[in-house]
Amino acid sequence: MRRTSPLREAGLDAVTLVVLFLLLVPILWVFVASVRPETDITGGGLWPQRLTFVHYEAILAKKPFLIALKNSLIVGIVVAIITTALALPAAYALSRFRFHGRTFFGLLILGTQMLPSLAVLVPLVVIVRQLGLTNTLTALIFTHLALGMPIAVWMLKGYIDAIPKELEEAAMIDGCSRVGALTRIVIPLIRPAIIAVGTFAFVLSWGEYLMALALISKADVKTLPLALQGLFDPYSFSWGQVMAGGTIIALPAILLFLIFRKQLVGGLLAGGVKG
Amino acid sequence: MAARQESVTVARAASRPPGRSLLPDRWLPYGMIGPAVFVAFAIAIVPLCYAFWLSLQDWYMLRQPLPKWGGLVNYRALLQDTQLWASFGRTWIWTLGTVFVELLLAMPIALLLNRETGIARTASALILLPWVTPFIVLGFGWRFLLDSDVGPIHSFLHLIGIAGDSSVLNDPVLAFATIIFISGWKGTPFLVIALLAALKSIPDELYEAAEVDGAGAWSRFWHVTVPSIQNTVVTVGLVLGILAFYSFDLPWIMTKGGPQDATTLVGIAMYKAVFLDLRPAYAAAISIVMLVLLFIASMFALRARRID
């Protein structure tokens, strides 16, 4: 910014750190509680003095949790792959071709981002039930495609727009087909963005709660958010284990988001992502 | 906001003359965009139309396995459902409250982060964590923090006299206020990032000119900063308002709509209508009313922006 004294900046930095700490305390607390012995969580002071990983050991020894971990990985990875595979050609068509209905199709895809899951929950649940797909990962995967696809299309389109089309034309003069030019020229150039949107689709699916709650009730197809809820045994449950489970769900989402932050923030603002 | 820029890009690109080699095959673009459009149709357009059709059926699953034509029966029932109207009222308070908390927290934070120091840059990355952490984790995290036996924030609230012996989540009024605050806290990072983008795009010359004219810090904020960011505030506020209006995860995870319906938003009422009362057609009618109300409210909000 304009002329500012170093002292003033240092003061504002200090305020920034305090504000940041206060905002993140609820999340930090989940991590901290997950590595404290149960007696310290319930009775100890605020500052953690003893470190333990018993909660992680306990939770990873629970079969329902492991099954859910596997299911969430399957759903998330399949969603990431399908989302990317559908979004890439769509983004390419929107960027490179001029065709009837182009604006309409583009806005239709973007428009689905604005539609909250809750608005289509009832009809989707009824349709899934009539198709006999309740309690299947297939139904969950299909509904999760709506989470990341619009942003994936619009982000990739932005990246493809930035590539000069002369590069592909040169390749095509050299004998490449249109699809060949896409795979040999465009895809390598936008690889970081492709990885970012795939990651993004994975993260959104990984933490998704409402559709999973509505479509899944059987233990062997539950995903992690449902399994975390299942840890609340009304008679005996361990806060430490619940917080360890929460950490296992939160950590991949947080790490992947921080890694791909630069690519994702633009998409976030474009679509008003569902949280 | 960015969505508008996108559509401008679309319009500009559409008016671009077709390049020499740009149309090798008339159908190729349709083939490429087709699958994505199919998903958009299957997940958004078809369900919305189906919801409308469903809302005109008479379908109480305890009595009959299949829907039959009911005309306006659900809408008539809906008009007489005072509990539902109460939850609509609650949802408006919730929505306005959430956006209010977001504005209140995000504005000063964005001004703090709009500086070129390393700490400000790192902080604007880390500030996103509440936004990217799944609701299920935040919900249980906050339940832990507010728990009357083990929760450190409960102890603090108890100390300053806000909470009694039992958790704030057990008191209807306090529970509603608390979850509104948490909802706003979760959405704040999104607004901060949008405000930061708007603040960074204000040219320094505007501030310099204002300074030459003798404007103080407060006057510069009021006459330069505020007009430059007000469009962002309205547009992003609208997006955040829509998200808040359609909240389900947070209140369901934290209180299941209780205590005594105090946190039963329309989304929760709709969910209960399908899964507890087994009345999918009635739930569909609720979702149609939600859409219509939201559409009207958005129109008003956008018009207010145009008058500004």
Coordinates of C-alpha atoms in Angstrom, one line a residue:
Chain A
M1 CA 0.0 0.0 0.0
R2 CA 0.9 3.7 0.1
R3 CA 3.5 5.1 2.4
T4 CA 3.1 3.3 5.7
S5 CA 5.5 3.2 8.6
P6 CA 7.1 -0.2 9.5
L7 CA 5.9 0.2 13.1
R8 CA 2.3 0.5 12.0
E9 CA 2.6 -2.5 9.7
A10 CA 4.1 -4.5 12.5
G11 CA 1.2 -3.5 14.8
L12 CA -1.3 -4.5 12.2
D13 CA 0.5 -7.8 11.6
A14 CA 0.2 -8.5 15.3
V15 CA -3.6 -7.7 15.2
T16 CA -3.8 -10.0 12.1
L17 CA -2.2 -12.9 13.9
V18 CA -4.6 -12.5 16.9
V19 CA -7.7 -12.3 14.6
L20 CA -6.5 -15.3 12.6
F21 CA -5.9 -17.3 15.8
L22 CA -9.4 -16.5 17.1
L23 CA -11.0 -17.5 13.9
L24 CA -9.2 -20.8 13.6
V25 CA -9.4 -21.8 17.3
P26 CA -12.4 -24.0 16.8
I27 CA -10.6 -26.0 14.1
L28 CA -7.3 -26.0 16.0
W29 CA -9.2 -27.4 19.0
V30 CA -10.4 -30.4 17.0
F31 CA -6.8 -31.3 16.2
V32 CA -5.5 -30.6 19.7
A33 CA -8.3 -32.7 21.3
S34 CA -7.6 -35.6 19.0
V35 CA -4.0 -36.0 20.4
R36 CA -4.8 -35.6 24.1
P37 CA -5.5 -38.5 26.5
E38 CA -9.3 -38.7 27.3
T39 CA -8.7 -37.6 30.9
D40 CA -6.9 -34.4 29.8
I41 CA -9.8 -33.6 27.3
T42 CA -12.4 -33.9 30.1
G43 CA -10.4 -32.5 33.0
G44 CA -7.1 -31.1 31.9
G45 CA -6.2 -27.4 31.3
L46 CA -6.4 -25.7 28.0
W47 CA -2.7 -26.2 27.1
P48 CA -2.0 -29.8 26.0
Q49 CA 0.8 -31.4 28.1
R50 CA 0.6 -35.0 27.0
L51 CA 0.6 -36.3 23.5
T52 CA -1.1 -39.5 22.5
F53 CA -2.3 -41.2 19.3
V54 CA -4.5 -43.8 21.0
H55 CA -7.7 -42.2 19.6
Y56 CA -6.3 -42.7 16.0
E57 CA -5.4 -46.2 16.8
A58 CA -8.8 -46.9 18.3
I59 CA -10.7 -45.4 15.4
L60 CA -8.6 -47.1 12.7
A61 CA -9.3 -50.4 14.5
K62 CA -13.0 -49.9 14.0
K63 CA -14.4 -51.8 11.1
P64 CA -17.3 -49.5 10.2
F65 CA -14.9 -46.6 10.1
L66 CA -12.4 -48.4 7.8
I67 CA -15.3 -49.4 5.5
A68 CA -16.4 -45.8 5.4
L69 CA -12.8 -44.7 4.7
K70 CA -12.7 -47.1 1.8
N71 CA -16.1 -45.9 0.5
S72 CA -15.2 -42.3 0.7
L73 CA -12.0 -42.9 -1.2
I74 CA -13.9 -44.8 -3.9
V75 CA -16.6 -42.2 -4.3
G76 CA -14.2 -39.3 -4.2
I77 CA -11.8 -40.8 -6.7
V78 CA -14.5 -41.9 -9.1
V79 CA -16.2 -38.5 -8.8
A80 CA -12.9 -36.7 -9.4
I81 CA -12.1 -38.8 -12.5
I82 CA -15.6 -38.5 -14.1
T83 CA -15.8 -34.8 -13.3
T84 CA -12.5 -34.1 -15.0
A85 CA -13.3 -36.3 -17.9
L86 CA -16.6 -34.6 -18.5
A87 CA -15.4 -31.1 -17.8
L88 CA -12.3 -31.1 -20.0
P89 CA -14.0 -31.6 -23.4
A90 CA -16.9 -29.3 -22.4
A91 CA -14.4 -26.6 -21.4
Y92 CA -12.6 -27.1 -24.7
A93 CA -15.8 -26.9 -26.8
L94 CA -16.8 -23.7 -25.0
S95 CA -13.4 -22.2 -25.5
R96 CA -12.6 -23.2 -29.0
F97 CA -15.8 -23.7 -31.0
R98 CA -18.6 -21.4 -32.0
F99 CA -21.9 -23.3 -32.2
H100 CA -25.6 -22.8 -31.7
G101 CA -26.6 -22.9 -28.1
R102 CA -23.1 -22.3 -26.9
T103 CA -23.9 -19.5 -24.4
F104 CA -27.0 -21.4 -23.3
F105 CA -25.2 -24.6 -22.6
G106 CA -22.4 -22.7 -20.9
L107 CA -24.7 -20.8 -18.6
L108 CA -26.7 -24.0 -17.9
I109 CA -23.6 -25.8 -16.6
L110 CA -22.6 -22.7 -14.5
G111 CA -26.2 -22.4 -13.3
T112 CA -26.1 -25.8 -11.6
Q113 CA -23.5 -24.4 -9.3
M114 CA -25.9 -21.8 -8.0
L115 CA -28.5 -24.5 -7.2
P116 CA -28.1 -25.8 -3.6
S117 CA -28.3 -29.5 -3.1
L118 CA -31.3 -29.0 -0.8
A119 CA -33.4 -27.6 -3.6
V120 CA -33.2 -30.9 -5.6
L121 CA -32.9 -33.2 -2.6
V122 CA -36.6 -34.5 -2.6
P123 CA -36.9 -35.2 -6.3
L124 CA -33.4 -36.8 -6.4
V125 CA -34.2 -39.1 -3.5
V126 CA -37.5 -40.2 -5.1
I127 CA -35.9 -40.8 -8.5
V128 CA -33.1 -42.8 -6.9
R129 CA -35.6 -44.8 -4.9
Q130 CA -37.7 -45.5 -8.0
L131 CA -34.5 -46.6 -9.9
G132 CA -33.8 -49.0 -7.0
L133 CA -30.4 -47.3 -6.4
T134 CA -30.9 -46.3 -2.7
N135 CA -27.9 -47.5 -0.6
T136 CA -25.6 -47.7 -3.6
L137 CA -22.4 -45.8 -4.1
T138 CA -23.5 -45.4 -7.7
A139 CA -26.3 -43.0 -6.7
L140 CA -24.0 -41.1 -4.4
I141 CA -21.3 -40.7 -7.2
F142 CA -23.9 -39.5 -9.6
T143 CA -25.3 -36.8 -7.3
H144 CA -21.8 -35.7 -6.3
L145 CA -20.9 -34.9 -9.9
A146 CA -23.0 -31.8 -9.4
L147 CA -20.7 -30.5 -6.7
G148 CA -17.6 -29.7 -8.7
M149 CA -18.4 -30.0 -12.3
P150 CA -19.6 -26.4 -13.1
I151 CA -16.5 -24.9 -11.5
A152 CA -14.3 -27.5 -13.2
V153 CA -15.7 -26.5 -16.6
W154 CA -15.4 -22.8 -16.1
M155 CA -11.9 -23.0 -14.6
L156 CA -10.6 -25.2 -17.4
K157 CA -12.2 -22.9 -20.0
G158 CA -10.3 -20.0 -18.5
Y159 CA -7.0 -21.8 -18.8
I160 CA -7.7 -23.0 -22.4
D161 CA -8.7 -19.5 -23.4
A162 CA -5.2 -18.4 -22.4
I163 CA -3.5 -20.8 -24.7
P164 CA -3.0 -19.3 -28.2
K165 CA -5.0 -21.3 -30.7
E166 CA -2.2 -21.0 -33.2
L167 CA -0.4 -23.7 -31.3
E168 CA -3.1 -26.2 -32.1
E169 CA -3.4 -25.0 -35.6
A170 CA 0.3 -25.5 -36.2
A171 CA 0.0 -29.1 -34.8
M172 CA -3.0 -29.7 -37.1
I173 CA -1.1 -28.5 -40.1
D174 CA 1.6 -31.0 -39.1
G175 CA -1.0 -33.7 -39.4
C176 CA -2.5 -33.8 -35.9
S177 CA -6.3 -34.3 -35.7
R178 CA -8.3 -31.9 -33.6
V179 CA -8.5 -34.4 -30.7
G180 CA -4.8 -35.1 -31.2
A181 CA -4.0 -31.5 -30.8
L182 CA -6.1 -31.4 -27.7
T183 CA -4.3 -34.3 -26.1
R184 CA -0.8 -33.4 -27.2
I185 CA -0.8 -29.6 -26.9
V186 CA -3.6 -28.4 -24.7
I187 CA -3.7 -31.1 -22.0
P188 CA 0.0 -30.9 -21.2
L189 CA -0.2 -27.1 -21.0
I190 CA -3.1 -27.1 -18.5
R191 CA -2.1 -30.1 -16.5
P192 CA -1.9 -28.1 -13.2
A193 CA -5.4 -26.9 -13.7
I194 CA -6.7 -30.4 -14.5
I195 CA -5.1 -31.8 -11.3
A196 CA -6.6 -28.9 -9.4
V197 CA -10.2 -29.4 -10.5
G198 CA -9.9 -33.2 -10.0
T199 CA -8.6 -32.5 -6.5
F200 CA -11.4 -30.0 -5.9
A201 CA -14.1 -32.5 -7.0
F202 CA -12.6 -35.1 -4.7
V203 CA -12.5 -32.8 -1.7
L204 CA -16.1 -31.7 -2.1
S205 CA -17.3 -35.3 -2.4
W206 CA -15.1 -36.3 0.6
G207 CA -16.9 -34.0 3.0
E208 CA -20.4 -34.1 1.5
Y209 CA -23.1 -34.8 4.1
L210 CA -26.6 -34.1 2.9
M211 CA -26.9 -36.5 -0.1
A212 CA -25.1 -39.2 1.8
L213 CA -27.5 -38.9 4.7
A214 CA -30.5 -39.0 2.4
L215 CA -29.4 -41.8 0.1
I216 CA -27.4 -44.1 2.4
S217 CA -28.5 -46.0 5.5
K218 CA -26.7 -49.3 5.3
A219 CA -23.4 -49.6 7.2
D220 CA -21.5 -51.2 4.3
V221 CA -22.0 -48.2 2.0
K222 CA -21.7 -45.4 4.5
T223 CA -19.1 -42.6 3.8
L224 CA -16.9 -40.9 6.3
P225 CA -19.2 -38.1 7.4
L226 CA -21.9 -40.7 8.2
A227 CA -19.4 -42.9 10.0
L228 CA -18.3 -39.9 12.2
Q229 CA -21.8 -39.5 13.2
G230 CA -22.0 -43.2 14.0
L231 CA -19.2 -42.8 16.5
F232 CA -21.7 -41.0 18.8
D233 CA -22.8 -44.0 20.8
P234 CA -25.4 -42.6 23.1
Y235 CA -24.1 -44.7 26.0
S236 CA -20.4 -44.4 25.7
F237 CA -18.5 -42.4 23.2
S238 CA -15.1 -40.8 23.3
W239 CA -14.6 -37.2 22.4
G240 CA -11.0 -38.0 21.6
Q241 CA -12.1 -40.6 19.0
V242 CA -14.7 -38.3 17.5
M243 CA -12.1 -35.5 17.2
A244 CA -9.6 -38.0 15.7
G245 CA -12.2 -39.0 13.1
G246 CA -12.9 -35.3 12.4
T247 CA -9.2 -34.7 11.8
I248 CA -9.0 -37.6 9.4
I249 CA -11.9 -36.1 7.4
A250 CA -10.7 -32.5 7.7
L251 CA -7.0 -32.9 7.0
P252 CA -7.0 -34.1 3.4
A253 CA -9.6 -31.4 2.5
I254 CA -7.4 -28.7 4.2
L255 CA -4.1 -29.9 2.8
L256 CA -5.3 -30.3 -0.8
F257 CA -7.0 -27.0 -0.7
L258 CA -3.9 -25.2 0.6
I259 CA -1.8 -26.9 -2.1
F260 CA -4.1 -25.9 -4.9
R261 CA -5.2 -22.6 -3.4
K262 CA -4.0 -20.4 -6.3
Q263 CA -6.0 -22.2 -8.9
L264 CA -9.0 -22.7 -6.7
V265 CA -9.6 -19.3 -5.3
G266 CA -10.6 -18.0 -8.8
G267 CA -13.1 -20.9 -9.2
L268 CA -14.4 -20.3 -5.7
L269 CA -15.3 -16.7 -6.6
A270 CA -16.7 -17.6 -10.0
G271 CA -19.2 -20.1 -8.6
G272 CA -20.0 -19.3 -5.0
V273 CA -19.0 -22.9 -4.1
K274 CA -21.2 -24.9 -1.9
G275 CA -19.4 -25.1 1.5
Chain B
M1 CA -18.8 -10.5 -9.9
A2 CA -16.7 -13.1 -11.7
A3 CA -19.8 -14.9 -13.0
R4 CA -20.7 -11.7 -14.8
Q5 CA -17.2 -11.4 -16.3
E6 CA -17.5 -15.0 -17.5
S7 CA -20.7 -14.3 -19.4
V8 CA -19.1 -11.2 -20.9
T9 CA -16.2 -13.5 -22.0
V10 CA -18.8 -15.9 -23.5
A11 CA -20.4 -13.1 -25.5
R12 CA -17.1 -11.8 -26.7
A13 CA -15.9 -15.2 -27.7
A14 CA -19.2 -16.0 -29.5
S15 CA -18.9 -12.9 -31.7
R16 CA -15.4 -14.0 -32.7
P17 CA -15.2 -14.9 -36.4
P18 CA -14.7 -18.6 -37.0
G19 CA -11.1 -19.3 -37.5
R20 CA -9.8 -21.2 -40.6
S21 CA -9.6 -24.5 -38.9
L22 CA -12.0 -24.1 -36.1
L23 CA -14.9 -26.1 -37.6
P24 CA -13.6 -29.4 -38.7
D25 CA -16.7 -31.1 -37.8
R26 CA -20.1 -29.5 -37.1
W27 CA -21.0 -32.0 -34.4
L28 CA -17.7 -32.3 -32.6
P29 CA -18.5 -29.4 -30.1
Y30 CA -21.9 -30.9 -29.3
G31 CA -20.3 -34.3 -28.7
M32 CA -17.7 -32.7 -26.4
I33 CA -20.1 -30.6 -24.3
G34 CA -22.9 -33.2 -24.4
P35 CA -21.9 -35.3 -21.4
A36 CA -21.5 -32.3 -19.1
V37 CA -24.8 -30.8 -20.3
F38 CA -26.4 -34.2 -19.7
V39 CA -25.2 -34.2 -16.1
A40 CA -26.5 -30.6 -15.6
F41 CA -29.9 -31.7 -17.0
A42 CA -30.0 -34.9 -14.9
I43 CA -29.0 -33.3 -11.7
A44 CA -30.7 -29.9 -11.9
I45 CA -33.3 -29.4 -14.6
V46 CA -35.0 -32.8 -14.5
P47 CA -35.2 -32.8 -10.6
L48 CA -36.6 -29.3 -10.6
C49 CA -39.4 -30.2 -13.1
Y50 CA -40.0 -33.5 -11.3
A51 CA -40.3 -31.6 -8.0
F52 CA -43.0 -29.4 -9.5
W53 CA -44.9 -32.5 -10.8
L54 CA -44.4 -34.2 -7.5
S55 CA -45.8 -31.2 -5.5
L56 CA -49.1 -31.7 -7.4
Q57 CA -49.4 -35.3 -6.3
D58 CA -51.2 -36.8 -3.2
W59 CA -48.6 -39.1 -1.8
Y60 CA -48.6 -40.1 1.9
M61 CA -46.4 -43.2 1.9
L62 CA -48.0 -44.6 5.1
R63 CA -51.3 -44.9 3.2
Q64 CA -50.3 -45.5 -0.4
P65 CA -47.2 -46.8 -2.1
L66 CA -47.6 -44.7 -5.3
P67 CA -48.3 -41.1 -5.9
K68 CA -51.7 -40.1 -7.3
W69 CA -52.9 -36.8 -8.7
G70 CA -53.8 -34.4 -6.0
G71 CA -53.9 -31.0 -7.6
L72 CA -53.2 -28.2 -5.1
V73 CA -53.7 -30.4 -2.0
N74 CA -50.2 -30.0 -0.8
Y75 CA -50.2 -26.3 -1.2
R76 CA -53.5 -26.0 0.6
A77 CA -52.0 -28.1 3.5
L78 CA -48.9 -26.0 3.4
L79 CA -50.9 -22.8 3.9
Q80 CA -52.5 -24.2 7.0
D81 CA -49.2 -25.5 8.4
T82 CA -48.4 -22.9 11.1
Q83 CA -45.3 -24.9 12.2
L84 CA -44.0 -24.6 8.7
W85 CA -44.6 -20.9 8.6
A86 CA -42.8 -20.5 11.8
S87 CA -39.8 -22.3 10.3
F88 CA -40.0 -20.0 7.2
G89 CA -39.9 -17.0 9.6
R90 CA -36.9 -18.6 11.4
T91 CA -35.1 -19.2 8.1
W92 CA -35.4 -15.5 7.1
I93 CA -33.9 -14.4 10.5
W94 CA -31.3 -17.1 10.1
T95 CA -30.4 -15.9 6.6
L96 CA -30.2 -12.2 7.5
G97 CA -28.3 -13.0 10.7
T98 CA -25.8 -15.2 8.9
V99 CA -25.1 -12.5 6.3
F100 CA -24.9 -9.9 9.0
V101 CA -22.3 -11.8 10.9
E102 CA -20.4 -12.4 7.7
L103 CA -20.3 -8.7 6.8
L104 CA -19.4 -7.7 10.4
L105 CA -16.4 -10.1 10.5
A106 CA -15.3 -10.0 6.9
M107 CA -15.0 -6.2 6.4
P108 CA -12.4 -5.5 9.1
I109 CA -10.5 -8.7 8.3
A110 CA -10.3 -7.9 4.6
L111 CA -8.9 -4.4 5.4
L112 CA -6.3 -6.0 7.7
L113 CA -5.3 -8.5 5.0
N114 CA -5.1 -6.0 2.2
R115 CA -1.5 -5.2 3.0
E116 CA 1.7 -6.4 1.4
T117 CA 3.3 -8.1 4.3
G118 CA 4.2 -11.7 4.5
I119 CA 2.0 -12.3 7.5
A120 CA -1.0 -10.7 5.7
R121 CA -0.4 -13.0 2.7
T122 CA -0.1 -16.1 4.8
A123 CA -3.1 -15.2 6.8
S124 CA -5.2 -14.7 3.6
A125 CA -4.4 -18.3 2.8
L126 CA -5.1 -19.7 6.2
I127 CA -8.3 -17.7 6.7
L128 CA -10.0 -20.1 4.2
L129 CA -9.8 -23.0 6.6
P130 CA -13.4 -22.6 8.1
W131 CA -14.8 -22.5 4.5
V132 CA -13.0 -25.6 3.3
T133 CA -13.5 -27.7 6.4
P134 CA -16.5 -30.0 6.0
F135 CA -19.6 -29.2 8.0
I136 CA -19.5 -32.5 9.7
V137 CA -16.2 -31.7 11.3
L138 CA -17.1 -28.2 12.3
G139 CA -20.5 -29.3 13.7
F140 CA -18.9 -31.9 16.0
G141 CA -16.0 -29.6 16.8
W142 CA -18.4 -26.9 18.0
R143 CA -20.6 -29.4 19.8
F144 CA -17.4 -30.4 21.7
L145 CA -16.5 -26.8 22.4
L146 CA -20.0 -26.0 23.7
D147 CA -20.5 -29.3 25.6
S148 CA -21.5 -28.6 29.2
D149 CA -19.1 -31.3 30.6
V150 CA -15.9 -30.9 28.6
G151 CA -16.3 -27.8 26.4
P152 CA -13.8 -25.0 27.0
I153 CA -16.0 -22.4 25.3
H154 CA -18.9 -23.5 27.5
S155 CA -16.8 -22.9 30.5
F156 CA -16.0 -19.5 29.3
L157 CA -19.6 -18.7 28.5
H158 CA -20.6 -20.0 31.9
L159 CA -17.9 -17.8 33.6
I160 CA -19.2 -14.6 32.0
G161 CA -22.8 -15.6 32.7
I162 CA -24.2 -16.2 29.3
A163 CA -24.5 -20.0 29.7
G164 CA -26.0 -21.6 32.8
D165 CA -25.0 -25.1 33.9
S166 CA -26.3 -26.6 30.7
S167 CA -25.0 -25.9 27.2
V168 CA -26.2 -23.0 25.2
L169 CA -27.4 -25.6 22.7
N170 CA -30.1 -26.7 25.1
D171 CA -31.6 -23.2 25.3
P172 CA -33.9 -22.4 22.4
V173 CA -32.9 -18.7 22.0
L174 CA -29.2 -19.1 22.8
A175 CA -29.0 -22.2 20.6
F176 CA -30.5 -20.3 17.6
A177 CA -28.2 -17.3 18.1
T178 CA -25.1 -19.5 18.6
I179 CA -25.7 -21.5 15.4
I180 CA -26.3 -18.3 13.4
F181 CA -23.0 -17.1 14.7
I182 CA -21.3 -20.3 13.7
S183 CA -23.0 -20.2 10.3
G184 CA -21.7 -16.7 9.7
W185 CA -18.2 -17.7 10.9
K186 CA -18.1 -20.5 8.4
G187 CA -19.1 -18.2 5.5
T188 CA -16.8 -15.3 6.5
P189 CA -13.7 -16.5 4.6
F190 CA -15.5 -16.5 1.3
L191 CA -16.6 -12.9 1.7
V192 CA -13.1 -11.9 2.9
I193 CA -11.5 -13.3 -0.3
A194 CA -14.1 -11.6 -2.5
L195 CA -13.6 -8.3 -0.6
L196 CA -9.8 -8.6 -0.9
A197 CA -10.1 -9.1 -4.7
A198 CA -12.3 -5.9 -4.8
L199 CA -10.0 -3.9 -2.5
K200 CA -6.9 -4.9 -4.5
S201 CA -8.5 -3.6 -7.7
I202 CA -9.0 -0.1 -6.4
P203 CA -6.4 2.1 -8.1
D204 CA -4.0 3.9 -5.6
E205 CA -4.6 7.1 -7.5
L206 CA -8.1 7.3 -6.2
Y207 CA -6.7 7.4 -2.6
E208 CA -4.0 9.8 -3.6
A209 CA -6.5 12.2 -5.2
A210 CA -8.7 12.0 -2.1
E211 CA -5.7 12.7 0.1
V212 CA -4.8 15.8 -2.0
D213 CA -8.4 17.0 -1.6
G214 CA -7.7 16.8 2.2
A215 CA -9.8 13.7 3.0
G216 CA -9.0 11.9 6.2
A217 CA -8.7 8.2 6.7
W218 CA -12.4 7.8 7.6
S219 CA -13.5 10.0 4.7
R220 CA -11.3 8.1 2.2
F221 CA -12.8 4.8 3.4
W222 CA -16.3 6.2 3.1
H223 CA -15.9 8.0 -0.3
V224 CA -13.4 5.8 -2.1
T225 CA -13.4 2.3 -0.6
V226 CA -17.1 1.8 0.1
P227 CA -18.4 2.8 -3.4
S228 CA -15.7 0.7 -5.0
I229 CA -16.7 -2.5 -3.2
Q230 CA -20.4 -2.1 -2.8
N231 CA -21.2 -4.2 -5.9
T232 CA -19.1 -7.0 -4.6
V233 CA -20.8 -6.8 -1.2
V234 CA -24.3 -7.0 -2.7
T235 CA -23.5 -9.8 -5.2
V236 CA -21.5 -12.0 -2.8
G237 CA -24.0 -11.2 0.0
L238 CA -26.7 -12.5 -2.3
V239 CA -24.8 -15.7 -3.0
L240 CA -24.1 -16.2 0.8
G241 CA -27.7 -15.4 1.6
I242 CA -28.9 -18.1 -0.8
L243 CA -26.5 -20.6 0.7
A244 CA -27.7 -19.6 4.2
F245 CA -31.4 -19.9 3.2
Y246 CA -30.7 -23.4 2.1
S247 CA -28.8 -24.4 5.2
F248 CA -29.3 -27.9 6.5
D249 CA -26.0 -29.5 7.5
L250 CA -25.0 -27.3 10.3
P251 CA -28.3 -27.1 12.3
W252 CA -29.0 -30.8 11.7
I253 CA -25.6 -31.9 12.8
M254 CA -25.6 -29.6 15.9
T255 CA -29.1 -29.7 17.2
K256 CA -31.3 -31.8 14.8
G257 CA -33.6 -28.7 14.7
G258 CA -34.1 -28.5 18.4
P259 CA -34.4 -27.7 21.2
Q260 CA -38.2 -27.4 20.8
D261 CA -38.0 -26.6 17.1
A262 CA -35.9 -23.5 17.9
T263 CA -33.4 -24.3 15.1
T264 CA -35.8 -26.0 12.7
L265 CA -35.2 -24.2 9.4
V266 CA -37.3 -24.9 6.3
G267 CA -34.6 -27.3 5.0
I268 CA -34.9 -29.3 8.2
A269 CA -38.8 -29.2 8.0
M270 CA -38.5 -30.5 4.4
Y271 CA -36.1 -33.2 5.3
K272 CA -38.4 -34.4 8.2
A273 CA -41.4 -34.3 5.8
V274 CA -39.7 -36.8 3.6
F275 CA -37.9 -39.1 6.0
L276 CA -40.0 -38.9 9.2
D277 CA -43.5 -38.2 8.0
L278 CA -43.0 -40.1 4.7
R279 CA -44.7 -37.4 2.7
P280 CA -42.4 -36.7 -0.4
A281 CA -45.1 -34.8 -2.3
Y282 CA -45.6 -32.4 0.5
A283 CA -41.8 -32.0 0.9
A284 CA -41.6 -31.3 -2.9
A285 CA -44.3 -28.5 -2.4
I286 CA -42.1 -27.0 0.3
S287 CA -39.1 -27.0 -1.9
I288 CA -41.1 -25.3 -4.7
V289 CA -42.2 -22.6 -2.2
M290 CA -38.6 -22.1 -1.1
L291 CA -37.5 -21.6 -4.7
V292 CA -40.3 -19.1 -5.4
L293 CA -39.6 -17.1 -2.2
L294 CA -35.9 -17.1 -2.9
F295 CA -36.4 -15.9 -6.4
I296 CA -38.6 -13.0 -5.3
A297 CA -36.1 -12.0 -2.6
S298 CA -33.2 -12.1 -5.1
M299 CA -35.1 -9.9 -7.5
F300 CA -35.6 -7.3 -4.7
A301 CA -32.0 -7.5 -3.7
L302 CA -30.8 -7.1 -7.3
R303 CA -33.1 -4.2 -7.9
A304 CA -31.8 -2.5 -4.7
R305 CA -28.4 -2.8 -6.2
R306 CA -29.4 -1.2 -9.5
I307 CA -30.9 1.8 -7.7
D308 CA -27.7 2.3 -5.8

